[in-house]
Amino acid sequence: MCLNDHLTHKIPLTTQRSFCWHCGHVLAWFDLIPIVSALLTKSRCRYCQHHYGYTYVLFECLGGIIGTWLFPDPELWLIALCLFFLALEDWDQQTIHANLLCPWLAYLVWTRWETPQLLVVGMFALICLWLIYVRHALGSGDFHVLMVIGLVSSPMILALTL
Ligand SMILES: [Zn+2]
């Protein structure tokens, strides 16, 4: 979520500590404890009292639950993190940095080489490309996301995802 905020507001990742988006005050370490800090401050900035909502708390809880659930499978865990980041980015900007998934897609294709799943996903990729470039019914960022989901799940899950 922090990475998404920085990319959305074009803030350098290396030079800024977390700060209040309303007053600009740099947050102390105890303001950044996931879930606990937001609950103790009632989701308000301690300096300007601006209410920033419970979105962070909700996503921190969901991230914890999903992360714990997927933790035994590091591949799925990393994919869930990437897709969660892209979902937040899509929510904020209606666009995503889908190219971040390209190295991951290459890895997934490499590990699934010579499997029937790759053939199914390849055929699905052709349909997606037709929907993107001929019918303009999908965004180009959807292609990367759908390919990743297709390569890590069954055809039934991919169909349900659609
Ligand atoms: Zn503030």
mmCIF file of C-alpha atoms and ligand atoms in Angstrom:
data_model
loop_
_atom_site.group_PDB
_atom_site.id
_atom_site.type_symbol
_atom_site.label_atom_id
_atom_site.label_comp_id
_atom_site.label_asym_id
_atom_site.label_seq_id
_atom_site.Cartn_x
_atom_site.Cartn_y
_atom_site.Cartn_z
ATOM 1 C CA MET A 1 0.000 0.000 0.000
ATOM 2 C CA CYS A 2 2.903 2.333 0.764
ATOM 3 C CA LEU A 3 4.509 1.547 -2.590
ATOM 4 C CA ASN A 4 1.198 2.188 -4.305
ATOM 5 C CA ASP A 5 0.782 5.546 -2.534
ATOM 6 C CA HIS A 6 4.285 6.608 -3.534
ATOM 7 C CA LEU A 7 3.825 5.597 -7.178
ATOM 8 C CA THR A 8 0.360 7.181 -7.365
ATOM 9 C CA HIS A 9 1.576 10.530 -6.036
ATOM 10 C CA LYS A 10 4.931 10.365 -7.860
ATOM 11 C CA ILE A 11 6.965 10.498 -4.640
ATOM 12 C CA PRO A 12 10.514 9.071 -4.785
ATOM 13 C CA LEU A 13 10.715 5.752 -2.982
ATOM 14 C CA THR A 14 14.149 6.393 -1.511
ATOM 15 C CA THR A 15 13.861 9.892 -0.123
ATOM 16 C CA GLN A 16 10.585 10.097 1.792
ATOM 17 C CA ARG A 17 9.451 8.621 5.058
ATOM 18 C CA SER A 18 5.745 8.055 5.582
ATOM 19 C CA PHE A 19 3.850 11.265 6.217
ATOM 20 C CA CYS A 20 0.317 12.582 6.613
ATOM 21 C CA TRP A 21 -1.176 13.225 3.190
ATOM 22 C CA HIS A 22 -3.163 16.159 4.593
ATOM 23 C CA CYS A 23 -0.658 18.196 6.681
ATOM 24 C CA GLY A 24 2.623 16.690 5.456
ATOM 25 C CA HIS A 25 3.917 15.916 8.977
ATOM 26 C CA VAL A 26 6.385 13.008 9.026
ATOM 27 C CA LEU A 27 4.898 10.135 10.975
ATOM 28 C CA ALA A 28 6.642 8.630 13.983
ATOM 29 C CA TRP A 29 7.411 4.917 14.137
ATOM 30 C CA PHE A 30 4.478 4.302 16.497
ATOM 31 C CA ASP A 31 2.116 5.865 13.936
ATOM 32 C CA LEU A 32 3.039 3.099 11.492
ATOM 33 C CA ILE A 33 2.183 -0.052 13.434
ATOM 34 C CA PRO A 34 -0.249 -1.905 11.164
ATOM 35 C CA ILE A 35 -3.855 -1.967 12.421
ATOM 36 C CA VAL A 36 -2.915 -0.970 16.012
ATOM 37 C CA SER A 37 -1.950 2.637 15.215
ATOM 38 C CA ALA A 38 -5.107 3.263 13.203
ATOM 39 C CA LEU A 39 -7.319 1.795 15.918
ATOM 40 C CA LEU A 40 -5.603 3.786 18.700
ATOM 41 C CA THR A 41 -5.886 7.086 16.806
ATOM 42 C CA LYS A 42 -9.360 6.295 15.438
ATOM 43 C CA SER A 43 -7.868 6.617 11.953
ATOM 44 C CA ARG A 44 -6.903 10.261 12.460
ATOM 45 C CA CYS A 45 -3.607 12.036 11.976
ATOM 46 C CA ARG A 46 -2.168 12.804 15.448
ATOM 47 C CA TYR A 47 -0.956 16.214 14.240
ATOM 48 C CA CYS A 48 -3.836 17.709 12.208
ATOM 49 C CA GLN A 49 -6.692 15.338 13.204
ATOM 50 C CA HIS A 50 -7.526 14.647 9.562
ATOM 51 C CA HIS A 51 -9.568 11.454 9.296
ATOM 52 C CA TYR A 52 -8.012 9.127 6.736
ATOM 53 C CA GLY A 53 -10.571 6.338 6.932
ATOM 54 C CA TYR A 54 -10.321 2.656 7.687
ATOM 55 C CA THR A 55 -9.180 1.551 4.240
ATOM 56 C CA TYR A 56 -5.642 0.898 5.484
ATOM 57 C CA VAL A 57 -6.933 -1.136 8.428
ATOM 58 C CA LEU A 58 -9.194 -3.167 6.167
ATOM 59 C CA PHE A 59 -6.414 -3.943 3.705
ATOM 60 C CA GLU A 60 -3.879 -4.636 6.458
ATOM 61 C CA CYS A 61 -6.302 -7.173 7.952
ATOM 62 C CA LEU A 62 -7.061 -8.701 4.554
ATOM 63 C CA GLY A 63 -3.370 -8.788 3.672
ATOM 64 C CA GLY A 64 -2.599 -10.537 6.944
ATOM 65 C CA ILE A 65 -5.338 -13.101 6.520
ATOM 66 C CA ILE A 66 -4.582 -13.796 2.859
ATOM 67 C CA GLY A 67 -0.840 -13.774 3.512
ATOM 68 C CA THR A 68 -1.169 -16.263 6.354
ATOM 69 C CA TRP A 69 -3.474 -18.455 4.305
ATOM 70 C CA LEU A 70 -1.070 -18.514 1.334
ATOM 71 C CA PHE A 71 2.183 -18.481 3.280
ATOM 72 C CA PRO A 72 2.905 -22.226 2.844
ATOM 73 C CA ASP A 73 3.035 -21.669 -0.940
ATOM 74 C CA PRO A 74 5.603 -18.890 -1.593
ATOM 75 C CA GLU A 75 4.764 -18.734 -5.310
ATOM 76 C CA LEU A 76 1.085 -18.031 -4.671
ATOM 77 C CA TRP A 77 1.979 -15.670 -1.849
ATOM 78 C CA LEU A 78 4.160 -13.545 -4.155
ATOM 79 C CA ILE A 79 1.512 -13.586 -6.867
ATOM 80 C CA ALA A 80 -1.162 -12.522 -4.372
ATOM 81 C CA LEU A 81 1.064 -9.628 -3.238
ATOM 82 C CA CYS A 82 1.661 -8.517 -6.842
ATOM 83 C CA LEU A 83 -2.015 -8.759 -7.757
ATOM 84 C CA PHE A 84 -3.033 -6.999 -4.537
ATOM 85 C CA PHE A 85 -0.642 -4.151 -5.341
ATOM 86 C CA LEU A 86 -2.012 -3.910 -8.891
ATOM 87 C CA ALA A 87 -5.602 -3.983 -7.620
ATOM 88 C CA LEU A 88 -4.864 -1.036 -5.313
ATOM 89 C CA GLU A 89 -3.179 0.795 -8.144
ATOM 90 C CA ASP A 90 -6.147 0.113 -10.426
ATOM 91 C CA TRP A 91 -8.513 1.324 -7.730
ATOM 92 C CA ASP A 92 -6.578 4.582 -7.309
ATOM 93 C CA GLN A 93 -5.701 5.404 -10.899
ATOM 94 C CA GLN A 94 -7.726 3.112 -13.195
ATOM 95 C CA THR A 95 -4.383 2.067 -14.668
ATOM 96 C CA ILE A 96 -1.672 -0.341 -13.532
ATOM 97 C CA HIS A 97 2.033 -0.986 -13.970
ATOM 98 C CA ALA A 98 1.283 -4.344 -15.606
ATOM 99 C CA ASN A 99 4.826 -4.662 -16.915
ATOM 100 C CA LEU A 100 5.900 -5.460 -13.350
ATOM 101 C CA LEU A 101 4.394 -8.900 -14.007
ATOM 102 C CA CYS A 102 6.532 -9.619 -17.097
ATOM 103 C CA PRO A 103 9.494 -11.203 -15.254
ATOM 104 C CA TRP A 104 7.049 -13.213 -13.177
ATOM 105 C CA LEU A 105 5.210 -14.324 -16.320
ATOM 106 C CA ALA A 106 8.510 -15.423 -17.880
ATOM 107 C CA TYR A 107 9.290 -17.450 -14.748
ATOM 108 C CA LEU A 108 5.847 -19.078 -14.766
ATOM 109 C CA VAL A 109 6.127 -19.986 -18.464
ATOM 110 C CA TRP A 110 9.604 -21.410 -17.860
ATOM 111 C CA THR A 111 8.453 -23.567 -14.932
ATOM 112 C CA ARG A 112 5.387 -24.807 -16.830
ATOM 113 C CA TRP A 113 7.111 -25.516 -20.119
ATOM 114 C CA GLU A 114 5.831 -28.719 -21.789
ATOM 115 C CA THR A 115 2.677 -28.844 -19.662
ATOM 116 C CA PRO A 116 -0.855 -28.898 -21.097
ATOM 117 C CA GLN A 117 -1.650 -25.903 -18.912
ATOM 118 C CA LEU A 118 0.699 -23.742 -20.979
ATOM 119 C CA LEU A 119 -1.116 -24.734 -24.168
ATOM 120 C CA VAL A 120 -4.507 -23.813 -22.647
ATOM 121 C CA VAL A 121 -3.168 -20.484 -21.398
ATOM 122 C CA GLY A 122 -1.535 -19.845 -24.795
ATOM 123 C CA MET A 123 -4.867 -20.337 -26.543
ATOM 124 C CA PHE A 124 -6.502 -18.143 -23.931
ATOM 125 C CA ALA A 125 -3.807 -15.515 -24.589
ATOM 126 C CA LEU A 126 -4.800 -15.380 -28.255
ATOM 127 C CA ILE A 127 -8.434 -14.752 -27.293
ATOM 128 C CA CYS A 128 -7.350 -12.057 -24.838
ATOM 129 C CA LEU A 129 -5.183 -10.346 -27.469
ATOM 130 C CA TRP A 130 -8.145 -10.368 -29.870
ATOM 131 C CA LEU A 131 -10.362 -8.857 -27.146
ATOM 132 C CA ILE A 132 -7.752 -6.182 -26.396
ATOM 133 C CA TYR A 133 -6.622 -5.110 -29.851
ATOM 134 C CA VAL A 134 -9.590 -5.948 -32.112
ATOM 135 C CA ARG A 135 -12.672 -5.654 -29.918
ATOM 136 C CA HIS A 136 -11.226 -3.183 -27.368
ATOM 137 C CA ALA A 137 -13.183 -5.056 -24.699
ATOM 138 C CA LEU A 138 -10.221 -5.560 -22.319
ATOM 139 C CA GLY A 139 -7.490 -3.230 -21.129
ATOM 140 C CA SER A 140 -3.938 -4.155 -22.042
ATOM 141 C CA GLY A 141 -3.033 -4.466 -18.346
ATOM 142 C CA ASP A 142 -5.666 -7.170 -17.972
ATOM 143 C CA PHE A 143 -3.619 -9.428 -20.259
ATOM 144 C CA HIS A 144 -0.715 -9.800 -17.818
ATOM 145 C CA VAL A 145 -3.020 -10.340 -14.863
ATOM 146 C CA LEU A 146 -5.108 -12.965 -16.668
ATOM 147 C CA MET A 147 -2.009 -14.808 -17.887
ATOM 148 C CA VAL A 148 -0.600 -14.985 -14.350
ATOM 149 C CA ILE A 149 -3.916 -16.260 -12.991
ATOM 150 C CA GLY A 150 -4.135 -18.767 -15.848
ATOM 151 C CA LEU A 151 -0.648 -20.097 -15.184
ATOM 152 C CA VAL A 152 -1.113 -20.598 -11.445
ATOM 153 C CA SER A 153 -4.658 -21.934 -11.383
ATOM 154 C CA SER A 154 -6.889 -24.423 -13.130
ATOM 155 C CA PRO A 155 -8.930 -23.600 -16.250
ATOM 156 C CA MET A 156 -12.050 -23.620 -14.050
ATOM 157 C CA ILE A 157 -10.597 -20.988 -11.705
ATOM 158 C CA LEU A 158 -9.552 -18.907 -14.710
ATOM 159 C CA ALA A 159 -13.083 -19.093 -16.113
ATOM 160 C CA LEU A 160 -14.534 -18.105 -12.731
ATOM 161 C CA THR A 161 -12.047 -15.233 -12.546
ATOM 162 C CA LEU A 162 -13.316 -13.931 -15.866
HETATM 163 ZN ZN ZN B 1 -1.922 15.376 9.363
#
